[in-house]
């Protein structure tokens, strides 16, 4: 049966309004095609027109097209645009996310890999609950669900079962992790459940192990189209290749300069190596940018040109030059927030708040901005994440403090009685509720009673908790709110448990707790009220005001990762500091700095008219100010498009010694193919004077040979510490350091400086 064509349009109508490269992209439909779509280059228009052209003029039915992308929002937008082009009644059953495609495949043939047709899907919290159940069933008391879940998902990104992981030499898993994974597989099968990683891994195993099934998909999907191809992980890429027919009619669209999800498995090598993996590929470049002004585009293009692992591109725009890109160096993180909010107020007269956005590298950075926005009565929305005071770890610690101020607060008590885990289960909590109700006392009084007169098990588990709270209560009369909060973090073992997890999520939660301590200290300084009750009252009032704000015109706040795919008139990229952006985690990984530079590029290219980059000379961590050298990325911006606030064009003088080996260290599959020319605009930029130094931070980078166990070192993000051991003797040697804050990290030695 041939394709059903509705509202058929002429070839000219489909191609109308496209620029020449976009037209080429629509018409190239024989064999493999790689469309390199630069930021703001109109790729969605080209993609939807391409699908319409395949249906209207290539004889491909909608159900014969596999079109995958990475977000439900992007898939819905593509579906709507396609329907407008080829008819509202046309269905696109295979247009959606990779996970949606995986669900459909498993519903059809999942029994072949042990997945029943009526399977249920576990989200992240369901998965961790199952992992926790397995941990408890095995009697492991020093293994966290978060760390095991990360291990399991990492294995599944390589399509490895527990049995296969056990024989992988490069993984060398903790035996306890492996046993939990084995138990997890058993329990998931009993529950007829799959997790999100299974939605990719199981379809791949299904087609690999069953050639007949693979052949059926190859016949079904006459054309394969992949959006955001730079974000594919290994399982997704292997699944595509395993279901591609001999005609190799595949079109992938993406931008290697916007590959920013390596931490969740994205491999930029897929888009960099597409032409090698698919010989004879047609490569089309979409290089005209329709979003950003000339100077913004020039700054972003110059920055990304420092990367070596990239396809050469020369983005250009027909828009005018626009404003200079502003760089502002604040004295502290609080001053940075005040500056940005001041700029928001100034621009609010002619730019709607919803067209302005504040970007930050980590969620913890939002707190000073949120506080400044509340003081200024500017409505805002945190996109893609919770507001600071709604984050679980912040609410947990505030609950400890609330119980100290008001022991009758049953809600807060129940939140913390088993947080972190103390083995106090729901049965015990119900016993406490029943006792309090029967004896007309508070939950706290019931807890104290059972700690002394309950069952032996209750006494053993409740006793230490009561002792912790009683000890903290003894500080209430003579200690400041900051001191009490620090003691609560330590005595509750909350911070210690997070440090023991040693995961990316745990690090983010630790940073949020650092920010909570900063907030408590700032309240004391600003109000001269150092009491815990005073701070908690202020937080309660702030929360009420936030919940009452129903304005639709809100300032947008988000991490740079969340900003991918969005655009705003005015963008503030904050925290442009060494160790923060680029983040310290990138220093420990090969080519990690290239992904950080891509992340900065994505942030800058979200801006249409106004772009400001800010950094702080000092930033507080656990209540102590530490030096924050400016980001080396600021040194990679062209002087003719940069303006330092109040002093004309400026530039940070970030010491070459401090960034020894940073950038351009490695060349990969596209060796030598680096864009060196600036983006093309219709006439020349005004030339500006030279740069002044923003600071004189110029440490002597440590070398592996200069470090040994016991050496005192300094790190811009973590402060002073002591070296425990050094692994290796070249410039990439790693030192294990225990910092004064209690954190222990493995860091490449060149990013440490000798402290004495």
XYZ file of C-alpha atoms in Angstrom:
756
model
C 0.000 0.000 0.000
C 1.403 3.378 -1.001
C 1.634 6.395 1.245
C -1.459 8.424 1.996
C -0.749 11.970 0.822
C -2.928 14.725 2.206
C -2.778 18.410 1.410
C 0.027 17.633 -0.979
C 2.241 20.646 -1.653
C 4.478 21.311 -4.577
C 8.205 20.946 -4.354
C 8.529 24.720 -4.580
C 6.105 25.242 -1.691
C 8.076 22.890 0.577
C 11.357 24.591 -0.277
C 9.991 28.128 0.021
C 11.856 30.352 2.468
C 14.848 28.038 2.894
C 18.402 29.234 2.343
C 20.577 27.244 -0.126
C 22.173 24.865 2.455
C 18.768 24.195 4.026
C 17.384 23.368 0.553
C 20.311 21.010 -0.018
C 19.548 19.328 3.302
C 15.917 18.746 2.314
C 16.811 17.322 -1.103
C 19.700 15.025 -0.060
C 17.854 11.744 0.531
C 19.993 9.025 -1.031
C 22.511 7.356 1.255
C 23.918 8.677 4.538
C 23.703 12.427 5.171
C 25.345 14.477 7.915
C 23.844 17.926 8.512
C 26.107 20.066 10.667
C 23.665 22.602 12.067
C 25.340 25.487 13.864
C 23.661 27.277 16.755
C 20.562 29.189 15.684
C 20.803 27.990 12.079
C 17.164 26.945 11.596
C 17.609 23.187 11.704
C 14.049 22.459 12.889
C 12.633 24.143 9.788
C 14.958 22.094 7.567
C 14.079 18.840 9.364
C 10.327 19.224 9.140
C 10.495 20.280 5.502
C 12.658 17.220 4.844
C 10.068 14.886 6.345
C 7.333 16.555 4.297
C 9.439 16.191 1.150
C 10.046 12.485 1.814
C 6.316 11.902 2.106
C 5.164 14.139 -0.727
C 7.911 13.545 -3.304
C 9.954 10.453 -2.342
C 7.071 8.022 -1.836
C 7.874 7.307 1.830
C 4.877 6.726 4.109
C 4.799 8.452 7.506
C 4.944 5.083 9.281
C 8.076 4.178 7.295
C 10.064 7.051 8.815
C 11.924 6.619 12.079
C 12.571 10.130 13.427
C 14.126 10.383 16.864
C 15.199 13.263 19.043
C 16.076 13.755 22.711
C 13.215 15.574 24.403
C 9.469 15.166 24.353
C 9.152 18.902 23.735
C 11.309 18.736 20.604
C 9.444 15.658 19.399
C 6.058 17.351 19.909
C 7.213 20.451 18.039
C 8.487 18.352 15.138
C 5.252 16.343 15.064
C 3.094 19.497 15.003
C 5.115 21.143 12.237
C 5.058 17.989 10.131
C 1.286 17.702 10.554
C 0.864 21.276 9.352
C 2.887 20.493 6.240
C 1.383 17.150 5.207
C -2.051 17.112 6.854
C -3.413 17.077 10.381
C -4.767 13.516 10.067
C -1.440 11.969 9.142
C 0.049 9.913 11.990
C 3.768 9.604 12.677
C 3.975 6.479 14.855
C 7.781 6.382 14.900
C 8.448 10.065 15.589
C 9.536 10.624 19.179
C 12.361 10.246 21.665
C 14.754 7.315 21.760
C 13.040 6.093 24.933
C 9.590 6.236 23.328
C 10.937 4.224 20.403
C 12.380 1.694 22.836
C 9.026 1.313 24.597
C 7.274 0.534 21.319
C 9.903 -2.014 20.348
C 9.653 -3.765 23.715
C 5.851 -3.828 23.564
C 6.171 -5.657 20.242
C 8.996 -8.127 20.913
C 10.133 -7.674 24.519
C 9.422 -11.307 25.466
C 12.508 -12.238 23.450
C 14.675 -10.550 26.109
C 12.533 -11.494 29.084
C 10.399 -8.343 29.167
C 6.634 -9.082 29.267
C 4.307 -6.993 27.141
C 2.610 -5.470 30.191
C 5.851 -4.186 31.747
C 5.869 -1.093 33.944
C 8.510 1.626 33.763
C 10.399 2.700 36.879
C 11.524 6.309 37.093
C 14.652 7.390 38.961
C 13.057 7.350 42.412
C 11.435 3.948 41.739
C 14.784 2.585 40.619
C 16.562 3.791 43.730
C 13.835 2.367 45.931
C 14.333 -1.016 44.247
C 18.111 -0.752 44.599
C 17.688 0.092 48.273
C 15.444 -2.935 48.715
C 18.130 -5.149 47.168
C 20.842 -3.616 49.369
C 18.823 -4.299 52.504
C 17.974 -7.801 51.332
C 21.687 -8.546 50.994
C 22.491 -7.006 54.364
C 24.891 -4.351 53.035
C 24.819 -1.414 55.442
C 27.587 0.733 53.919
C 26.414 0.876 50.329
C 24.231 3.786 49.184
C 21.379 3.368 46.668
C 22.585 6.407 44.709
C 26.074 5.058 44.081
C 24.820 1.587 43.131
C 22.174 3.051 40.801
C 24.888 5.086 39.055
C 26.956 1.919 38.660
C 24.018 -0.018 37.204
C 23.091 2.742 34.754
C 26.724 3.092 33.702
C 26.860 -0.620 32.916
C 23.619 -0.434 30.960
C 24.980 2.426 28.865
C 27.386 -0.228 27.591
C 24.528 -2.752 27.272
C 26.137 -4.970 29.918
C 24.222 -7.297 32.232
C 25.531 -8.114 35.694
C 27.062 -11.334 34.403
C 28.845 -9.473 31.612
C 30.079 -6.736 33.932
C 31.781 -9.367 36.065
C 34.151 -10.309 33.229
C 34.946 -6.753 32.057
C 38.533 -6.095 33.129
C 38.288 -2.322 32.822
C 35.296 -2.046 35.174
C 36.593 -3.997 38.177
C 33.395 -3.400 40.132
C 33.031 -3.519 43.893
C 31.800 -7.049 44.610
C 28.927 -5.637 46.645
C 27.823 -3.460 43.719
C 27.894 -6.485 41.424
C 25.827 -8.579 43.824
C 23.270 -5.796 44.153
C 23.083 -5.546 40.346
C 22.452 -9.291 40.145
C 19.717 -9.087 42.778
C 18.304 -5.995 41.056
C 17.920 -7.872 37.772
C 16.089 -10.688 39.579
C 13.744 -8.351 41.419
C 13.001 -6.233 38.346
C 12.071 -9.364 36.431
C 9.760 -10.498 39.248
C 8.126 -7.074 39.196
C 7.746 -7.043 35.394
C 9.504 -3.702 35.443
C 12.123 -1.888 33.383
C 14.091 1.257 34.175
C 14.934 4.058 31.734
C 18.282 2.507 30.829
C 16.472 -0.728 29.937
C 14.415 1.163 27.365
C 17.608 1.529 25.341
C 19.634 -1.522 26.317
C 16.924 -4.174 25.939
C 15.838 -3.173 22.398
C 19.494 -3.268 21.350
C 19.974 -6.749 22.796
C 16.690 -7.796 21.226
C 17.725 -6.911 17.655
C 21.304 -8.105 18.112
C 20.229 -11.548 19.317
C 17.290 -11.967 16.925
C 18.183 -11.377 13.252
C 14.587 -11.952 12.129
C 13.345 -9.131 14.371
C 16.184 -6.867 13.240
C 15.288 -7.596 9.622
C 11.645 -6.641 10.232
C 12.671 -3.196 11.484
C 15.070 -2.727 8.585
C 12.202 -3.373 6.170
C 9.801 -1.160 8.122
C 12.027 1.920 8.463
C 12.803 3.053 4.925
C 14.274 6.309 6.196
C 15.969 7.073 9.521
C 16.378 10.631 10.766
C 18.159 11.578 14.026
C 18.033 15.043 15.567
C 20.644 16.249 18.103
C 22.916 13.460 16.932
C 25.838 14.813 18.949
C 24.001 13.684 22.113
C 23.752 9.988 21.204
C 25.303 7.486 23.582
C 26.813 4.170 22.566
C 23.647 2.123 23.024
C 21.594 4.536 20.910
C 24.209 4.612 18.161
C 24.501 0.824 18.097
C 20.704 0.485 17.978
C 20.532 2.785 14.956
C 23.228 0.867 13.110
C 21.661 -2.508 13.970
C 18.330 -1.511 12.378
C 19.604 0.408 9.333
C 18.890 -1.264 6.008
C 21.292 -1.759 3.119
C 20.144 1.443 1.383
C 21.701 3.376 4.281
C 19.077 6.108 4.007
C 19.938 7.835 7.229
C 20.190 11.541 7.964
C 21.729 12.761 11.213
C 21.521 16.378 12.315
C 23.603 17.942 15.030
C 26.410 20.196 16.142
C 29.550 18.788 17.740
C 30.105 22.237 19.286
C 26.969 21.675 21.369
C 27.764 18.207 22.743
C 27.433 18.859 26.496
C 26.047 15.632 27.954
C 29.112 13.427 28.227
C 28.300 12.879 31.899
C 25.229 10.909 30.857
C 26.907 8.966 28.072
C 26.847 11.276 25.031
C 29.826 10.592 22.767
C 30.925 13.439 20.494
C 32.926 10.863 18.548
C 29.733 9.659 16.857
C 29.196 12.913 14.988
C 32.922 13.526 14.510
C 33.384 10.075 12.996
C 30.149 9.766 11.032
C 31.833 10.178 7.659
C 34.336 7.436 8.531
C 31.635 5.097 9.834
C 29.477 5.762 6.760
C 31.790 6.111 3.736
C 30.408 8.214 0.917
C 28.350 10.400 3.238
C 27.032 13.753 2.071
C 28.017 16.535 4.509
C 25.962 19.749 4.566
C 26.753 22.736 6.782
C 24.078 25.121 8.067
C 26.202 28.115 9.036
C 23.893 31.118 8.827
C 22.842 32.115 12.339
C 19.387 33.710 12.669
C 19.479 34.286 16.433
C 22.436 36.262 17.746
C 23.893 39.666 16.940
C 27.266 39.882 15.209
C 29.368 40.594 18.287
C 27.786 37.826 20.361
C 28.391 35.382 17.530
C 31.984 36.579 17.109
C 32.741 36.062 20.810
C 31.181 32.586 20.921
C 32.830 31.476 17.672
C 36.261 32.618 18.806
C 35.858 30.700 22.059
C 34.827 27.404 20.471
C 37.601 27.619 17.863
C 40.064 26.677 20.637
C 38.625 23.155 20.682
C 40.425 20.515 18.655
C 37.722 17.815 18.590
C 35.308 19.519 16.197
C 34.171 19.903 12.613
C 35.261 23.198 11.049
C 32.439 25.728 10.784
C 32.256 29.437 10.062
C 29.022 30.827 11.433
C 27.810 34.164 10.058
C 24.830 36.431 10.449
C 22.927 39.093 8.525
C 22.010 40.800 11.779
C 23.767 43.996 12.834
C 26.813 44.011 15.110
C 24.785 44.750 18.195
C 26.104 45.595 21.646
C 29.568 44.694 22.846
C 29.700 41.596 25.010
C 30.017 42.837 28.572
C 32.435 41.283 31.078
C 32.028 42.163 34.744
C 34.379 41.128 37.545
C 32.704 41.452 40.961
C 34.520 41.366 44.262
C 32.395 38.564 45.749
C 29.602 36.221 44.746
C 27.135 38.476 46.581
C 28.351 41.523 44.674
C 28.041 39.504 41.466
C 24.385 38.777 42.237
C 23.684 42.430 43.102
C 25.302 43.567 39.845
C 23.288 41.155 37.701
C 19.999 42.047 39.374
C 20.838 45.739 38.936
C 21.288 45.121 35.208
C 17.970 43.259 35.121
C 16.229 46.234 36.715
C 17.841 48.610 34.214
C 16.789 46.559 31.173
C 13.333 45.706 32.486
C 11.947 48.991 31.132
C 12.288 47.772 27.541
C 12.812 43.991 27.762
C 10.187 41.655 29.319
C 11.474 39.605 32.242
C 10.627 36.377 30.418
C 13.135 37.426 27.729
C 15.953 37.649 30.293
C 17.817 34.685 31.771
C 20.508 34.039 34.376
C 22.661 30.979 33.694
C 24.940 29.226 36.177
C 27.172 26.169 36.020
C 25.771 24.432 39.136
C 22.401 24.636 40.888
C 24.011 25.776 44.145
C 24.927 29.104 42.526
C 21.274 30.135 42.306
C 20.920 31.026 45.991
C 22.570 34.495 46.032
C 20.589 35.449 42.923
C 17.321 34.208 44.417
C 17.943 36.198 47.596
C 18.768 39.345 45.594
C 15.661 38.897 43.440
C 13.437 38.555 46.491
C 14.910 41.712 47.986
C 14.202 43.519 44.723
C 10.663 42.065 44.454
C 11.457 40.766 40.956
C 9.416 37.670 40.061
C 11.503 34.766 38.817
C 11.241 31.155 37.833
C 13.854 28.451 38.356
C 13.681 26.308 35.207
C 14.607 22.660 35.270
C 15.219 22.499 38.974
C 13.796 23.263 42.388
C 14.086 26.637 44.016
C 16.939 26.638 46.465
C 14.884 26.298 49.636
C 12.807 23.507 48.086
C 15.779 21.212 47.438
C 15.694 18.021 49.479
C 19.011 18.438 51.280
C 18.210 22.066 52.162
C 14.763 21.104 53.458
C 16.323 18.256 55.441
C 18.771 20.527 57.214
C 16.151 23.216 57.814
C 13.982 20.502 59.387
C 16.763 19.747 61.896
C 16.927 23.438 62.779
C 13.137 23.746 63.044
C 12.916 20.867 65.515
C 15.576 22.549 67.667
C 13.542 25.752 67.755
C 10.180 23.996 68.085
C 10.311 20.346 69.273
C 6.542 20.089 68.758
C 7.002 20.313 64.968
C 5.929 16.769 64.125
C 6.274 17.191 60.340
C 9.911 18.274 60.583
C 10.652 15.561 63.136
C 9.284 12.834 60.904
C 11.362 14.187 58.019
C 14.652 13.869 59.909
C 14.136 10.954 62.273
C 15.514 8.567 59.663
C 17.469 11.097 57.556
C 20.203 10.103 57.007
C 19.252 6.434 57.330
C 19.355 5.108 60.895
C 17.271 1.975 60.421
C 14.152 3.611 61.903
C 11.315 2.164 59.869
C 7.711 3.100 59.301
C 6.481 0.667 61.970
C 8.465 2.480 64.642
C 7.274 5.854 63.380
C 3.685 4.604 63.504
C 4.242 3.376 67.065
C 5.436 6.870 67.982
C 2.364 8.431 66.393
C 0.066 6.049 68.256
C 1.816 6.689 71.571
C 1.694 10.472 71.140
C -2.001 10.312 70.277
C -2.819 7.943 73.127
C -0.871 9.878 75.762
C -1.601 13.363 74.543
C 2.052 14.231 74.035
C 4.186 15.450 71.167
C 6.043 13.244 68.704
C 9.300 14.407 70.254
C 8.158 13.354 73.739
C 7.063 9.997 72.330
C 10.468 9.627 70.684
C 12.302 10.338 73.935
C 10.079 7.827 75.756
C 10.685 5.027 73.277
C 14.425 5.751 73.254
C 14.439 4.811 76.941
C 11.471 2.438 77.368
C 10.630 1.058 73.935
C 11.586 -2.346 72.574
C 15.327 -3.138 72.605
C 15.448 -2.456 68.848
C 13.707 0.889 69.237
C 16.014 1.918 72.052
C 19.065 0.994 69.989
C 17.947 3.048 66.968
C 16.141 5.953 68.600
C 18.682 6.495 71.385
C 21.485 7.899 69.170
C 19.034 10.212 67.387
C 17.726 11.608 70.680
C 21.314 12.106 71.862
C 22.146 14.062 68.680
C 19.159 16.373 69.071
C 19.717 16.832 72.810
C 23.338 17.751 72.195
C 22.366 20.301 69.562
C 19.656 21.703 71.843
C 22.352 22.370 74.431
C 23.940 24.841 71.980
C 20.808 26.911 71.525
C 21.371 29.369 74.352
C 24.924 30.491 73.661
C 25.671 29.685 70.002
C 24.912 31.501 66.762
C 22.642 30.100 64.081
C 25.676 29.455 61.871
C 27.468 27.472 64.581
C 24.383 25.388 65.299
C 23.848 24.665 61.598
C 27.454 23.540 61.164
C 27.157 21.300 64.218
C 23.897 19.845 62.901
C 25.588 18.954 59.619
C 28.413 17.224 61.478
C 26.608 15.503 64.348
C 23.782 14.217 62.157
C 26.440 12.662 59.842
C 24.450 14.166 56.932
C 27.528 15.699 55.322
C 29.662 12.636 56.038
C 27.168 10.355 54.282
C 27.113 12.568 51.181
C 30.910 12.661 51.024
C 31.010 8.870 51.281
C 28.749 8.510 48.230
C 31.373 10.222 46.026
C 28.922 10.775 43.166
C 28.197 13.801 40.996
C 24.764 14.165 42.591
C 26.242 14.032 46.090
C 28.757 16.752 45.173
C 25.904 18.974 43.975
C 24.005 18.404 47.218
C 27.101 19.257 49.258
C 27.420 22.528 47.349
C 23.782 23.328 48.190
C 24.496 22.776 51.880
C 27.497 25.089 51.576
C 25.166 27.714 50.188
C 22.724 27.216 53.073
C 25.513 28.014 55.546
C 26.381 31.079 53.486
C 22.743 32.210 53.611
C 22.593 31.831 57.392
C 25.785 33.832 57.809
C 24.611 36.570 55.463
C 21.331 36.910 57.357
C 23.232 37.398 60.606
C 25.487 40.070 59.101
C 22.662 41.939 57.366
C 20.175 41.871 60.249
C 22.503 41.671 63.277
C 20.237 38.805 64.358
C 22.319 35.672 64.853
C 19.530 33.582 66.362
C 18.223 30.438 64.760
C 14.606 31.474 65.310
C 15.236 34.773 63.507
C 16.689 33.080 60.460
C 13.920 30.466 60.268
C 11.275 33.173 60.489
C 12.889 35.007 57.596
C 12.972 31.822 55.499
C 9.289 31.130 56.252
C 8.278 34.617 55.129
C 10.318 34.316 51.945
C 8.627 31.025 51.105
C 5.169 32.563 51.548
C 6.009 35.444 49.206
C 7.397 33.066 46.595
C 4.296 30.911 46.565
C 2.076 33.992 46.245
C 3.840 35.256 43.111
C 1.642 34.263 40.172
C 3.115 36.653 37.584
C 3.560 35.155 34.135
C 6.365 37.581 33.308
C 9.197 35.984 35.265
C 12.950 36.253 35.008
C 14.304 32.857 33.957
C 17.018 31.103 36.003
C 18.648 27.819 35.060
C 21.838 25.823 34.680
C 23.564 26.016 31.311
C 22.690 22.371 30.655
C 19.004 23.235 31.078
C 19.323 26.217 28.712
C 20.186 24.012 25.736
C 17.655 24.620 22.966
C 16.326 27.897 24.426
C 16.935 31.518 23.455
C 16.519 34.881 25.178
C 16.974 38.531 24.326
C 19.262 39.071 27.319
C 21.529 36.467 28.931
C 23.789 36.652 31.995
C 26.349 33.836 32.191
C 27.576 33.873 35.791
C 30.388 32.242 37.747
C 32.966 32.453 34.951
C 35.767 31.315 37.249
C 38.515 28.740 37.153
C 37.310 25.639 38.971
C 33.659 26.556 38.529
C 33.345 27.273 34.803
C 35.304 25.300 33.647
C 34.277 23.056 36.521
C 36.922 21.302 38.587
C 35.520 17.888 37.625
C 36.600 18.467 34.016
C 40.222 18.808 35.108
C 40.346 15.128 35.986
C 39.245 13.862 32.572
C 40.844 13.744 29.157
C 39.284 16.395 26.911
C 36.996 17.433 29.751
C 37.970 21.056 29.150
C 36.650 20.788 25.600
C 33.191 19.875 26.859
C 33.319 22.753 29.338
C 34.192 25.092 26.467
C 31.276 23.683 24.471
C 29.065 24.346 27.469
C 30.204 27.978 27.578
C 29.571 28.221 23.830
C 26.020 26.926 24.296
C 25.434 29.476 27.058
C 26.665 32.391 24.951
C 24.710 31.427 21.840
C 21.391 31.478 23.736
C 21.592 35.303 23.692
C 20.009 37.293 20.889
C 20.793 40.917 21.733
C 22.628 41.320 25.041
C 25.235 39.046 26.630
C 27.004 39.612 29.942
C 29.673 37.329 31.434
C 30.348 37.706 35.162
C 32.803 36.316 37.684
C 33.640 36.919 41.337
C 37.070 37.511 42.854
C 36.045 35.613 45.976
C 33.371 32.999 46.524
C 32.281 31.485 49.805
C 32.397 27.788 50.534
C 31.228 26.540 53.920
C 31.136 30.109 55.156
C 34.760 30.904 54.230
C 35.775 33.195 51.380
C 38.194 31.650 48.913
C 39.968 33.146 45.909
C 38.200 32.563 42.588
C 40.513 33.260 39.634
C 38.729 34.240 36.410
C 37.924 31.571 33.869
C 40.579 30.942 31.202
C 37.707 31.120 28.716
C 37.639 34.895 29.193
C 41.144 35.043 27.727
C 39.915 33.333 24.559
C 37.437 36.074 23.623
C 38.400 38.574 20.880
C 39.170 42.020 22.343
C 37.298 43.930 19.640
C 33.898 42.631 20.832
C 34.420 42.737 24.634
C 33.658 45.584 27.027
C 34.638 45.638 30.691
C 32.077 47.548 32.767
C 33.020 51.189 33.209
C 36.523 50.944 31.724
C 36.037 50.239 28.055
C 37.331 47.043 26.431
C 39.180 44.896 28.967
C 40.632 41.483 29.418
C 41.456 39.240 32.352
C 45.113 38.329 32.607
C 44.778 34.713 33.562
C 48.282 33.403 34.034
C 49.512 30.954 31.433
C 51.134 29.062 34.274
C 47.763 28.639 35.972
C 46.339 27.075 32.834
C 49.368 25.043 31.867
C 48.226 22.419 29.408
C 44.709 23.886 29.249
C 43.140 23.517 25.817
C 44.667 22.416 22.530
C 46.481 19.540 24.241
C 45.076 16.715 22.224
C 44.033 16.209 18.648
C 41.625 13.512 17.594
C 39.940 12.261 14.477
C 39.781 15.711 12.880
C 43.355 16.741 13.589
C 44.110 20.153 12.210
C 40.532 20.901 11.155
C 40.079 23.897 13.435
C 38.115 26.998 12.547
C 40.524 29.915 12.689
C 38.525 32.641 10.931
C 36.048 34.763 12.894
C 32.389 34.659 11.866
C 31.503 36.687 8.794
C 29.430 39.849 9.257
C 28.510 42.449 6.681
C 31.187 44.999 7.668
C 34.060 45.438 10.068
C 33.862 45.848 13.834
C 35.193 48.970 15.508
C 38.678 48.388 16.797
C 39.271 48.891 20.516
C 42.215 49.479 22.756
C 44.135 46.801 24.607
C 43.144 44.980 27.761
C 43.875 45.771 31.389
C 44.417 43.138 33.997
C 41.464 42.184 36.147
C 43.627 40.625 38.816
C 47.127 39.370 39.452
C 46.379 35.793 40.520
C 49.393 33.931 39.215
C 50.221 30.728 41.093
C 53.093 28.416 40.418
C 51.465 25.228 39.217
C 52.549 22.139 41.093
C 54.146 19.246 39.256
C 53.938 15.591 40.133
C 57.610 15.490 41.010
C 57.201 18.347 43.467
C 54.391 16.641 45.352
C 54.530 13.796 47.801
C 52.504 12.500 50.698
C 52.225 15.270 53.277
C 52.723 18.174 50.835
C 50.500 21.165 51.533
C 48.692 22.405 48.420
C 46.068 24.937 47.365
C 43.160 24.513 44.945
C 41.033 27.469 43.745
C 37.776 25.642 44.467
C 38.589 23.718 47.636
C 41.212 25.818 49.389
C 44.151 24.314 51.279
C 44.719 20.612 51.710
C 47.263 17.869 52.327
C 48.416 15.374 49.696
C 47.789 11.778 50.706
C 49.343 10.108 47.657
C 50.429 10.823 44.076
C 49.682 8.490 41.181
C 52.012 8.953 38.195
C 54.882 11.298 37.438
C 53.916 13.241 34.280
C 51.851 16.408 33.884
C 48.629 14.385 34.093
C 49.561 12.645 37.357
C 46.774 12.662 39.938
C 47.136 13.584 43.567
C 44.717 12.423 46.254
C 44.154 15.417 48.512
C 42.329 15.791 51.806
C 41.102 19.405 52.078
C 40.507 21.421 55.214
C 36.749 21.235 54.595
C 36.933 17.443 54.980
C 36.488 16.696 51.281
C 38.848 14.211 49.664
C 39.455 14.498 45.911
C 41.711 13.094 43.179
C 42.962 16.053 41.144
C 45.494 16.363 38.319
C 48.635 17.800 39.898
C 49.050 20.729 37.532
C 45.827 22.214 38.870
C 47.273 22.375 42.382
C 49.704 24.941 43.728
C 52.200 24.480 46.526
C 50.959 26.047 49.763
C 54.199 25.727 51.654
